[in-house]
Tab-separated table of C-alpha atoms in Angstrom:
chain	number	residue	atom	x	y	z
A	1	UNK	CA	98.233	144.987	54.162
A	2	UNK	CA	95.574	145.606	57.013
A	3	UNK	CA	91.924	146.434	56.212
A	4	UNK	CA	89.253	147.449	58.511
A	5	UNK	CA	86.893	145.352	56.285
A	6	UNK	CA	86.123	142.682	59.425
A	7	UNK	CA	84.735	139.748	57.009
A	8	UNK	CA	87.616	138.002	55.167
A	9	UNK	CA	86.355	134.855	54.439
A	10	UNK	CA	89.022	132.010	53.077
A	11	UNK	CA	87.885	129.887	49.806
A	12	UNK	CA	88.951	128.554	46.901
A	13	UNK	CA	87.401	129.821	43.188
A	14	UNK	CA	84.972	127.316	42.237
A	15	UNK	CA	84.067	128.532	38.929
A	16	UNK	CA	84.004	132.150	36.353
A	17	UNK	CA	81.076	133.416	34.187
A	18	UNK	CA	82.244	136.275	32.159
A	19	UNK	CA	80.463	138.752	31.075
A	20	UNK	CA	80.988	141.903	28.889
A	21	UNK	CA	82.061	143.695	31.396
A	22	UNK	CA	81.660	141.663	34.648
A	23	UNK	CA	82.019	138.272	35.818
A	24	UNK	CA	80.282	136.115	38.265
A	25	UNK	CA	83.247	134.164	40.429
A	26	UNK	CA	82.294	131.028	42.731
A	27	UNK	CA	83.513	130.860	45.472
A	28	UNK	CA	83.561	127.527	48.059
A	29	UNK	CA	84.316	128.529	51.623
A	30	UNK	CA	86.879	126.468	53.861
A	31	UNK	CA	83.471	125.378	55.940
A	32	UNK	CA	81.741	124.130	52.928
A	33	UNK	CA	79.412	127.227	52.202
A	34	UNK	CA	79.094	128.505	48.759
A	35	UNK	CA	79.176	132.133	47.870
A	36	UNK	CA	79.297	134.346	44.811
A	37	UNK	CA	81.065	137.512	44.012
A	38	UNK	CA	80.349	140.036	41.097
A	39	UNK	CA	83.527	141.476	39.815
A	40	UNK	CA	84.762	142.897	36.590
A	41	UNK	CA	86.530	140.781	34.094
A	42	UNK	CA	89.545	143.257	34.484
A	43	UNK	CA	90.109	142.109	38.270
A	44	UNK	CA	89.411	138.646	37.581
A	45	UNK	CA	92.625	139.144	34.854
A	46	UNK	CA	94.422	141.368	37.393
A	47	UNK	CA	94.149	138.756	39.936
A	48	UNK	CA	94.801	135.830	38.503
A	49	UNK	CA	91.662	134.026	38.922
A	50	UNK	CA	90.776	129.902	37.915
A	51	UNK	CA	89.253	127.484	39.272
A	52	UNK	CA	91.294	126.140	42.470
A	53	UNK	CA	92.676	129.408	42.976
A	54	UNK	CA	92.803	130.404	46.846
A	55	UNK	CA	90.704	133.632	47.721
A	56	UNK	CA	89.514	136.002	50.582
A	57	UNK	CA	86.187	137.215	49.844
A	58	UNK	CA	85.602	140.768	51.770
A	59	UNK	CA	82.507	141.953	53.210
A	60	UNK	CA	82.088	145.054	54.912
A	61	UNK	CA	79.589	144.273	58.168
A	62	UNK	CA	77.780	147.296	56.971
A	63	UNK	CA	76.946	144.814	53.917
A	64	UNK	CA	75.803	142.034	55.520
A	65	UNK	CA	71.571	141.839	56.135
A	66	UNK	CA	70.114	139.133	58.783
A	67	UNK	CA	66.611	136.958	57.983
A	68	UNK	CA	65.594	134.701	60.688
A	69	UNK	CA	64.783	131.761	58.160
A	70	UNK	CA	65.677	131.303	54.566
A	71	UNK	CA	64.039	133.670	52.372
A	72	UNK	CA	62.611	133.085	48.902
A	73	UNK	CA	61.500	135.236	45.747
A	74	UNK	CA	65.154	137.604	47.098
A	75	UNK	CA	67.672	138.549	44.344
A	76	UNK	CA	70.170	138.514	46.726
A	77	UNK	CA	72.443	134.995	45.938
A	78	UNK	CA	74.390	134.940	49.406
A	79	UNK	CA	72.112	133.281	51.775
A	80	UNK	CA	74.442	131.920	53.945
A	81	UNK	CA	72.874	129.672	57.284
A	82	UNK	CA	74.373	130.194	60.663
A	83	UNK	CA	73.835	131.179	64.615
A	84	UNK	CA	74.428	134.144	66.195
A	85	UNK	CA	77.497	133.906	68.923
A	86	UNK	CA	77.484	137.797	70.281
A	87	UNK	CA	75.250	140.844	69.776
A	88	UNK	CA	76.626	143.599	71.082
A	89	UNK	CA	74.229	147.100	71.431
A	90	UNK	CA	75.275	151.142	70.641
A	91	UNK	CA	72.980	154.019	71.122
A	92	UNK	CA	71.702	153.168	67.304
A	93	UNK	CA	73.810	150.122	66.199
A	94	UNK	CA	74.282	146.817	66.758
A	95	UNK	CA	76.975	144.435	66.057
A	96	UNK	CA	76.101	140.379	65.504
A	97	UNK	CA	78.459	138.141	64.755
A	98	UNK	CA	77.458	134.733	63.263
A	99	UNK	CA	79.106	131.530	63.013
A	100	UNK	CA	79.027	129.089	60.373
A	101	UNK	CA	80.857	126.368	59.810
A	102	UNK	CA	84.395	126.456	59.507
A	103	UNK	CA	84.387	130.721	60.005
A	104	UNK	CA	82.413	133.502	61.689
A	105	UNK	CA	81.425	137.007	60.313
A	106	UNK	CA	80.227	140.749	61.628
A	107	UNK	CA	76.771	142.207	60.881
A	108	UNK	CA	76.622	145.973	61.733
A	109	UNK	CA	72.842	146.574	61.775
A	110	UNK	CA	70.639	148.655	63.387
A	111	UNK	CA	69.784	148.391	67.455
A	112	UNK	CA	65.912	148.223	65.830
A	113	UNK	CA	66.288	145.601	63.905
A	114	UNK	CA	68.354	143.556	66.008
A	115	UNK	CA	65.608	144.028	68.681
A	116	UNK	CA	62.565	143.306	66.431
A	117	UNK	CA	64.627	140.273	65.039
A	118	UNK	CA	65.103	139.487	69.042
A	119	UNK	CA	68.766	138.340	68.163
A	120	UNK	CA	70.817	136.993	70.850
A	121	UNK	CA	73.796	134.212	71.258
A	122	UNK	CA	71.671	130.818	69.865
A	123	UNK	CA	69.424	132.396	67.759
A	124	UNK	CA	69.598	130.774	64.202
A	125	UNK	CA	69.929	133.194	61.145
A	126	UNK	CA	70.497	133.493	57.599
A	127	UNK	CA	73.522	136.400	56.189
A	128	UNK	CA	72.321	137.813	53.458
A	129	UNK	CA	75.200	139.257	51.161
A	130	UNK	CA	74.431	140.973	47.307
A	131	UNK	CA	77.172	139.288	45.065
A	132	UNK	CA	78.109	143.005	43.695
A	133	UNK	CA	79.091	143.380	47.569
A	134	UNK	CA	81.869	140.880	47.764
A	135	UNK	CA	85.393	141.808	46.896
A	136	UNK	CA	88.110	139.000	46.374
A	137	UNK	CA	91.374	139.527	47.356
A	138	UNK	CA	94.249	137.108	46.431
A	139	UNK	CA	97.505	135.250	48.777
């Protein structure tokens, strides 16, 4: 199956919280970085989920927010360090893509912010992803 979802990130299923309803899944990146999706306990069943099982975490670029340091007091449990490689500028739009170690993902944010944040190839920046915004996909 192809997706236009541009961030499929490789890991591995580091651990499952279930809830009533929803579960929290960790997830370890193949560079190292820890994230966390918010699922419902019927995909994590449909899927097959344990610990050690291999995953794609998606996240649409729409999804993804950019901080120029690590931010604190944030509900948002993705804070994942990295540089920018490429901004590239629409009429209202822009797309930055960030590397990290091991994988690279798209930000699709707007040409504003990408100018106030003055982002360009080298500048260092945190992805900021909502756990309810990560879907898992399995092998």
């Amino acid at each position: 199956m192809t997706l236009s979802i541009r961030n499929q990130l490789p890991g591995t299923v580091t651990a499952i919280t279930s809830g009533e309803v929803m579960a929290t899944v960790g997830i370890r990146l193949t560079g190292g970085q820890d994230l966390t999706a918010a699922i419902t306990k019927e995909a994590v069943t449909d899927l097959g989920l344990a610990p050690g099982s291999p995953v794609r975490a998606l996240v649409k670029s729409t999804e993804v927010a950019l901080a120029t340091g690590p931010v604190e007091g944030l509900s948002i449990r993705n804070q994942l360090p990295g540089t920018v490689t490429t901004v590239a500028t629409g009429a209202a739009m822009a797309s930055v893509k960030v590397a990290f170690e091991g994988t690279e993902l798209t930000a699709a944010i707007t040409k504003d912010a990408a100018r106030a944040l003055s982002l360009a190839a080298g500048t260092p920046v945190v992805a900021l992803i909502k756990s309810t915004e990560v879907s898992l996909a399995t092998p």
